[in-house]
C-alpha positions as a Python dict, from the first residue, in 0.01 Angstrom:
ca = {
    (1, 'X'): (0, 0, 0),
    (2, 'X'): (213, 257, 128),
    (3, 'X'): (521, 47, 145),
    (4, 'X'): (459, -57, -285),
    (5, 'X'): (431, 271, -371),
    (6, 'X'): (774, 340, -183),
    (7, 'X'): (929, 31, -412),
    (8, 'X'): (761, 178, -663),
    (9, 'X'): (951, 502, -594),
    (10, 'X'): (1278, 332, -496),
    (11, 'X'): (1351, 95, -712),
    (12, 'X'): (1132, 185, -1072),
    (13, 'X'): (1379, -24, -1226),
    (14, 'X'): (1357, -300, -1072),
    (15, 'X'): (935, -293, -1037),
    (16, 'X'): (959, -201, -1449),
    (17, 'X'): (1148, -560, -1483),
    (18, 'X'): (950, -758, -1240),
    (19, 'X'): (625, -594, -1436),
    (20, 'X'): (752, -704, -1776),
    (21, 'X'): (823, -1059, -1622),
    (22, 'X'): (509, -1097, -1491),
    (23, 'X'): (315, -943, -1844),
    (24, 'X'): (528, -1178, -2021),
    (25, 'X'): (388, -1523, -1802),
    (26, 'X'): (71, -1429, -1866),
    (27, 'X'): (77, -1357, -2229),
    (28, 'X'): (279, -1677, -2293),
    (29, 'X'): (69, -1873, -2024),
    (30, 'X'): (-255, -1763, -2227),
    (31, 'X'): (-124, -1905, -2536),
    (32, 'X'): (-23, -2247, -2410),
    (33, 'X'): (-335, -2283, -2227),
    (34, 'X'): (-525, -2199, -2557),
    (35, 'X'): (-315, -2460, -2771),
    (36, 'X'): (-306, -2760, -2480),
    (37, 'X'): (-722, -2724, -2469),
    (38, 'X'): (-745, -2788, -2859),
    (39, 'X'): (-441, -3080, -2809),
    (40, 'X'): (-676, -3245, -2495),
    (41, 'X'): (-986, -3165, -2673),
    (42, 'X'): (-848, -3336, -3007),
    (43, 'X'): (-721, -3628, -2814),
    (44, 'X'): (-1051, -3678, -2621),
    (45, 'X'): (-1215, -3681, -2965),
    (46, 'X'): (-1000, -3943, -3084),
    (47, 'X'): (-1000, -4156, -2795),
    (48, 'X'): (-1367, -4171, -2820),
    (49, 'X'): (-1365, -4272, -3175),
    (50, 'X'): (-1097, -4552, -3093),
    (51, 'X'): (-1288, -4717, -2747),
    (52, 'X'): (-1646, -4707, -2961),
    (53, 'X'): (-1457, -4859, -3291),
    (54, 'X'): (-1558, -4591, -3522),
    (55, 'X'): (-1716, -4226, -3607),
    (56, 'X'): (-1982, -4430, -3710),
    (57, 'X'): (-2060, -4676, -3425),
    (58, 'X'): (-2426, -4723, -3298),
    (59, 'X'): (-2207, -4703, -2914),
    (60, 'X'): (-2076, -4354, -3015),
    (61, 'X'): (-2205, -4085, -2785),
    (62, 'X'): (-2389, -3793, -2971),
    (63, 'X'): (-2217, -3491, -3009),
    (64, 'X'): (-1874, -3633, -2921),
    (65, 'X'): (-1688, -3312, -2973),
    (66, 'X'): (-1916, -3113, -2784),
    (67, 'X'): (-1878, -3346, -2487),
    (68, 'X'): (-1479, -3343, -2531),
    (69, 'X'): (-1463, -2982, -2538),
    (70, 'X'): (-1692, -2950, -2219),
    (71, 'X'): (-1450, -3196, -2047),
    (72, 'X'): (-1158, -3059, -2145),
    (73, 'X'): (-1288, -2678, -1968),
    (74, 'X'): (-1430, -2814, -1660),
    (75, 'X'): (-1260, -3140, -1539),
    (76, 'X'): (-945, -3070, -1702),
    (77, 'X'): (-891, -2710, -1742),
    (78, 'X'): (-681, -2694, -1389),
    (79, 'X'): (-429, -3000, -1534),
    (80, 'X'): (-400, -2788, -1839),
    (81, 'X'): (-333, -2409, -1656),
    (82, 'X'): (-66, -2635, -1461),
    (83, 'X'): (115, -2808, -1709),
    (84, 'X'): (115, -2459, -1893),
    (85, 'X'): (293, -2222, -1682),
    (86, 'X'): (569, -2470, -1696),
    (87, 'X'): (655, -2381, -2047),
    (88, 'X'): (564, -2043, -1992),
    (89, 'X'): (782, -1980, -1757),
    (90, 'X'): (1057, -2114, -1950),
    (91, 'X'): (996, -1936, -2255),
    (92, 'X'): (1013, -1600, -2064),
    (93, 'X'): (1316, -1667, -1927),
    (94, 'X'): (1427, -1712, -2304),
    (95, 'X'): (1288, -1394, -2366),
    (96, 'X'): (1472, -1217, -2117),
    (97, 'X'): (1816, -1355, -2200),
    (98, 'X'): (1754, -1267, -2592),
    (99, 'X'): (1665, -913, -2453),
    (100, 'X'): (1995, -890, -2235),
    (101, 'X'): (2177, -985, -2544),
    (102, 'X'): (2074, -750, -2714),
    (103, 'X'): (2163, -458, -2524),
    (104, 'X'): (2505, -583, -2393),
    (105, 'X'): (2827, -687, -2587),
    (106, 'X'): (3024, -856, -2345),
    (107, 'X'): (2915, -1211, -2267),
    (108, 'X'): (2750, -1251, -2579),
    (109, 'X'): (2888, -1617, -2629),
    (110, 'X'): (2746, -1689, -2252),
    (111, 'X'): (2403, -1577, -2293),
    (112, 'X'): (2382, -1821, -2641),
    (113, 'X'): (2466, -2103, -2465),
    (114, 'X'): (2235, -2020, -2182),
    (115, 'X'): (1940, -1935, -2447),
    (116, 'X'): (2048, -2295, -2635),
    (117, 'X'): (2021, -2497, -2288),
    (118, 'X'): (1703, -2349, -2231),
    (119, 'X'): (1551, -2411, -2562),
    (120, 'X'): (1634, -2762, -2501),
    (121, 'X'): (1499, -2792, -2192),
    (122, 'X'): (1155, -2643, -2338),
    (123, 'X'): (1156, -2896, -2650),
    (124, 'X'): (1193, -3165, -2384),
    (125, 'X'): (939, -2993, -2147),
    (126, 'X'): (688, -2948, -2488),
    (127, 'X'): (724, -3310, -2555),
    (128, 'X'): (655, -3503, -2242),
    (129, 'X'): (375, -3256, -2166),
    (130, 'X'): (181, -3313, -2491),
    (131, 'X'): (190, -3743, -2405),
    (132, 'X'): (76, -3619, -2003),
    (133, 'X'): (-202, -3406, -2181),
    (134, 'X'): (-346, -3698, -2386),
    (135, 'X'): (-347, -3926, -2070),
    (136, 'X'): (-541, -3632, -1894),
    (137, 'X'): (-764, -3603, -2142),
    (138, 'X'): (-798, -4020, -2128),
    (139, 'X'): (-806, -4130, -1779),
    (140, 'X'): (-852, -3720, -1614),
    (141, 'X'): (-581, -3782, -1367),
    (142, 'X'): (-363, -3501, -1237),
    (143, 'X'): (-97, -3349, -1473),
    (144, 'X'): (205, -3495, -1267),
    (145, 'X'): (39, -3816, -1230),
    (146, 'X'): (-58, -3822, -1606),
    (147, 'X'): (310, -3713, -1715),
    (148, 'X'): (436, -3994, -1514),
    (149, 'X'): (221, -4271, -1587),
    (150, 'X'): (315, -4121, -1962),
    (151, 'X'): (672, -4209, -1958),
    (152, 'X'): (646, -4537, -1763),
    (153, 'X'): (373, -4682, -1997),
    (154, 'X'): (638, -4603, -2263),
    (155, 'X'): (913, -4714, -2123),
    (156, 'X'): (691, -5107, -2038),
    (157, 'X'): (521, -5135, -2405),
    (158, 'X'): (839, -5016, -2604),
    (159, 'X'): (620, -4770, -2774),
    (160, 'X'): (884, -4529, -2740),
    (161, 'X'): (1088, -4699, -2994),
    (162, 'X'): (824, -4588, -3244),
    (163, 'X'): (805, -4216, -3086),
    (164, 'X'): (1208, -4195, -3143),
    (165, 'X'): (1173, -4292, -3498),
    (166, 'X'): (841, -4062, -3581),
    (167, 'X'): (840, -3825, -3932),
    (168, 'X'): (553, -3651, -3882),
    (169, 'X'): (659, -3326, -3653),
    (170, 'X'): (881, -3260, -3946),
    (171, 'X'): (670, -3320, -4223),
    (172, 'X'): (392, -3097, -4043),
    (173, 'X'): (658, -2836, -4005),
    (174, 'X'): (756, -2819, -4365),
    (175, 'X'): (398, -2809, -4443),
    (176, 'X'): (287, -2468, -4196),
    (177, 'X'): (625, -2321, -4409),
    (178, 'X'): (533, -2416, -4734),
    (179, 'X'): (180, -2314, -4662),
    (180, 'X'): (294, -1948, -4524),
    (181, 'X'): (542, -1948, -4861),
    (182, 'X'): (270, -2021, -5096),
    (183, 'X'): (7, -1793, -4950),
    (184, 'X'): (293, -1456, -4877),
    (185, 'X'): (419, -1510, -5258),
    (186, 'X'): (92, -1523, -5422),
    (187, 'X'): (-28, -1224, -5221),
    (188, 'X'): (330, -1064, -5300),
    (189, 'X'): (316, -1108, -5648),
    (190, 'X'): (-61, -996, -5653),
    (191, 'X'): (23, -668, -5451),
    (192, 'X'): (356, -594, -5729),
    (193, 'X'): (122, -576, -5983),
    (194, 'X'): (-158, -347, -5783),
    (195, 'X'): (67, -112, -5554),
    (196, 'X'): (455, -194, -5616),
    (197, 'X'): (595, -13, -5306),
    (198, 'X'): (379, -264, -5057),
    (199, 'X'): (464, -560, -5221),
    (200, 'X'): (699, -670, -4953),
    (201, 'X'): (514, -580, -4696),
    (202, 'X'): (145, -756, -4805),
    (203, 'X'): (391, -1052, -4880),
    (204, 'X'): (541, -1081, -4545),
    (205, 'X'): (188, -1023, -4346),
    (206, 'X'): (52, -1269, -4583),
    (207, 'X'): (302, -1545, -4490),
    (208, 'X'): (301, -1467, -4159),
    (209, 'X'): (-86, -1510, -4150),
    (210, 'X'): (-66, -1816, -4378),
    (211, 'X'): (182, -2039, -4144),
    (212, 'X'): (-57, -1906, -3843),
    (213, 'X'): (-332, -2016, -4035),
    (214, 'X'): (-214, -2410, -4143),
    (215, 'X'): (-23, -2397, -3827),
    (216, 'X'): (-378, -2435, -3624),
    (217, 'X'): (-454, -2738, -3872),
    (218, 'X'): (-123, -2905, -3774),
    (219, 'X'): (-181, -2844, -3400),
    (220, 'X'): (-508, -3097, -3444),
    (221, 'X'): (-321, -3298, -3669),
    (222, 'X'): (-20, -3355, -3418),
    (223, 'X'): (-270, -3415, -3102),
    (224, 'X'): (-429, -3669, -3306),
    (225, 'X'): (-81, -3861, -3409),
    (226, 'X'): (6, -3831, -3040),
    (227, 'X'): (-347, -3990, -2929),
    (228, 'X'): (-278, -4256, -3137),
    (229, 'X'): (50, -4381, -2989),
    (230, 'X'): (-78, -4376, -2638),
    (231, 'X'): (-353, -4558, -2692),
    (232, 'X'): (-172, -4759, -2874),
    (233, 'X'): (55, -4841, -2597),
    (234, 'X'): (-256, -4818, -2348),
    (235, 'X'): (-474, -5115, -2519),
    (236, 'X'): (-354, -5264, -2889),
    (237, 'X'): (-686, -5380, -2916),
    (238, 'X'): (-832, -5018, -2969),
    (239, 'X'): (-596, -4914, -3296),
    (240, 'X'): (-744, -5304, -3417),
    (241, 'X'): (-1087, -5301, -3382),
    (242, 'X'): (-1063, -4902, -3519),
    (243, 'X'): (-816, -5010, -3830),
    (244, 'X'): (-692, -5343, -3867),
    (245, 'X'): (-431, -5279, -4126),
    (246, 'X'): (-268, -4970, -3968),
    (247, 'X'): (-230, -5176, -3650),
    (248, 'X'): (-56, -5443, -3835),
    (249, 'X'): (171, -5166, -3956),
    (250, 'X'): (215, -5049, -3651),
    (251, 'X'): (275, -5393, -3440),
    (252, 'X'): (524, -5448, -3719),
    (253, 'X'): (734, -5136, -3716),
    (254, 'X'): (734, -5180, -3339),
    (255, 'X'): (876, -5531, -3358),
    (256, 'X'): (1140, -5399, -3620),
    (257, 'X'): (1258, -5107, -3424),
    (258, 'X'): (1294, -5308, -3116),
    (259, 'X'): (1468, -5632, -3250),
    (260, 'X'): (1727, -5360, -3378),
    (261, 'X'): (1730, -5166, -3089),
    (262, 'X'): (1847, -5519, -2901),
    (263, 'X'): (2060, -5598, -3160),
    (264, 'X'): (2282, -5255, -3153),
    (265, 'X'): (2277, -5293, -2762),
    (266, 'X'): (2409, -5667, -2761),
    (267, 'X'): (2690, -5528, -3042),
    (268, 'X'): (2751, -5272, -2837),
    (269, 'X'): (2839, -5475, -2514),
    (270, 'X'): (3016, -5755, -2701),
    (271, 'X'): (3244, -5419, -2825),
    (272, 'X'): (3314, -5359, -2464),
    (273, 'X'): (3370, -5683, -2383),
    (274, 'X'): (3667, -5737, -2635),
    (275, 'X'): (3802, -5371, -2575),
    (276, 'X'): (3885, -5570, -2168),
    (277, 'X'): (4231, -5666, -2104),
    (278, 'X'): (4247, -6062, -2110),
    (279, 'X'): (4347, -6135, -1732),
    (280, 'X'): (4509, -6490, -1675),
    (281, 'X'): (4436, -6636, -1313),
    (282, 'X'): (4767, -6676, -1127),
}
């Protein structure tokens, strides 16, 4: 004790940074953890809709959601605090390079490209950990085990090929905006006419609450999509006996997407091949 109050004495600096570090994990931590138990939660739900053929199936368990969201906080609550702190460690280390831009001049142009490398290292990290979440949620295997059995069932169905080509992150997107713009003008316009000087204000908390608000609907929306494709790519026969017609549509834009994907690699290599010197044997 006597030797942490001395650092404490020493170096406040240094303890003030390491404090704000650690503050900063946790806060960011408690967040992820909170939105991966909805996603695993949301994806148990769905996988027990899709193995029992329906909400309405005599198999289907009672309570379903009540049973996800106790597995999801017991069995897989440790997977999820793992696969967490991964992301929030990298999003404090974003944090901390957009604060040392801000206070220094010099190696401005540095920093950005640091900040932009690690903001696309925590897209990737945000991607492959919401598939690894849905297989923990499935099978309740580790979260390295789960991220990895993740990419390599994608990478022997193909399913991938639909995952590369997939709209709805966007469209969700543009929906949490235009749901925070409808709800911060409405309130805006309804505060000019009340109390002119808070207009802007109201307006802005209002948005702000609005995309929080639609942004938790998306969240269950997303884990749902993402349930979808790896089951999907775990057992066909689950999206068919759930919804014939959407797996038709699915087993069809699959076939597409790959038939062009091997067409546009055998273009590519017959490109290659003519680009080669012709060589006459001597």
């Amino acid at each position: 004790m006597e030797l942490i109050g001395l650092a404490f004495v020493r170096f406040p600096f240094t303890m003030l940074v390491l404090q704000k570090a650690i503050f900063s994990v946790s806060l960011f931590w408690t967040g992820a953890v909170l939105s991966n138990t909805v996603h695993v939660i949301v994806s148990g739900m769905v996988f027990l809709v899709l193995i029992h053929g329906g909400q309405a199936a005599a198999s289907m368990p009672p309570k379903p959601l009540l049973k996800s969201l106790q597995y999801a906080v017991t069995t897989s609550f440790g997977s999820i605090c793992y696969g967490s702190l991964f992301t929030a460690a990298i999003r404090t280390l974003r944090w901390e390079i957009r604060g040392i831009r801000s206070k220094i001049g010099n190696n401005e142009c540095l920093l950005c490209c640091v900040d932009f490398l690690f903001h696309i290292v925590e897209t990737l990290v945000r991607f492959f950990n919401k598939y690894a979440y849905v297989q923990i949620a499935i099978n309740g295997q580790s979260f390295n085990r789960s991220a990895r059995d993740a990419w390599e069932l994608f990478q022997s169905t193909g399913v991938e090929a639909l995952v590369a080509y997939d709209c709805s992150g966007a469209v969700l997107l543009m929906s949490t905006i235009l749901g925070g713009l409808i709800t911060g003008t409405c309130t805006g316009v309804w505060t000019y006419f009340k109390q002119t000087d808070k207009a802007i204000m109201v307006g802005s908390t209002s948005m702000l609450m609005g995309m929080i608000l639609v942004g938790v609907t998306v969240v269950v929306v997303e884990s749902a999509v993402t349930s979808i494709y790896i089951c999907y790519a775990e057992d066909p026969r689950l999206i068919q006996r759930w919804d014939p017609d959407f797996f038709d549509q699915m087993s069809e834009a699959l076939h597409q997407r790959l038939q062009y994907r091997s067409a546009r690699a055998h273009q590519i290599l017959n490109s290659r091949l003519d680009q080669l010197p012709n060589t006459s044997s001597i």
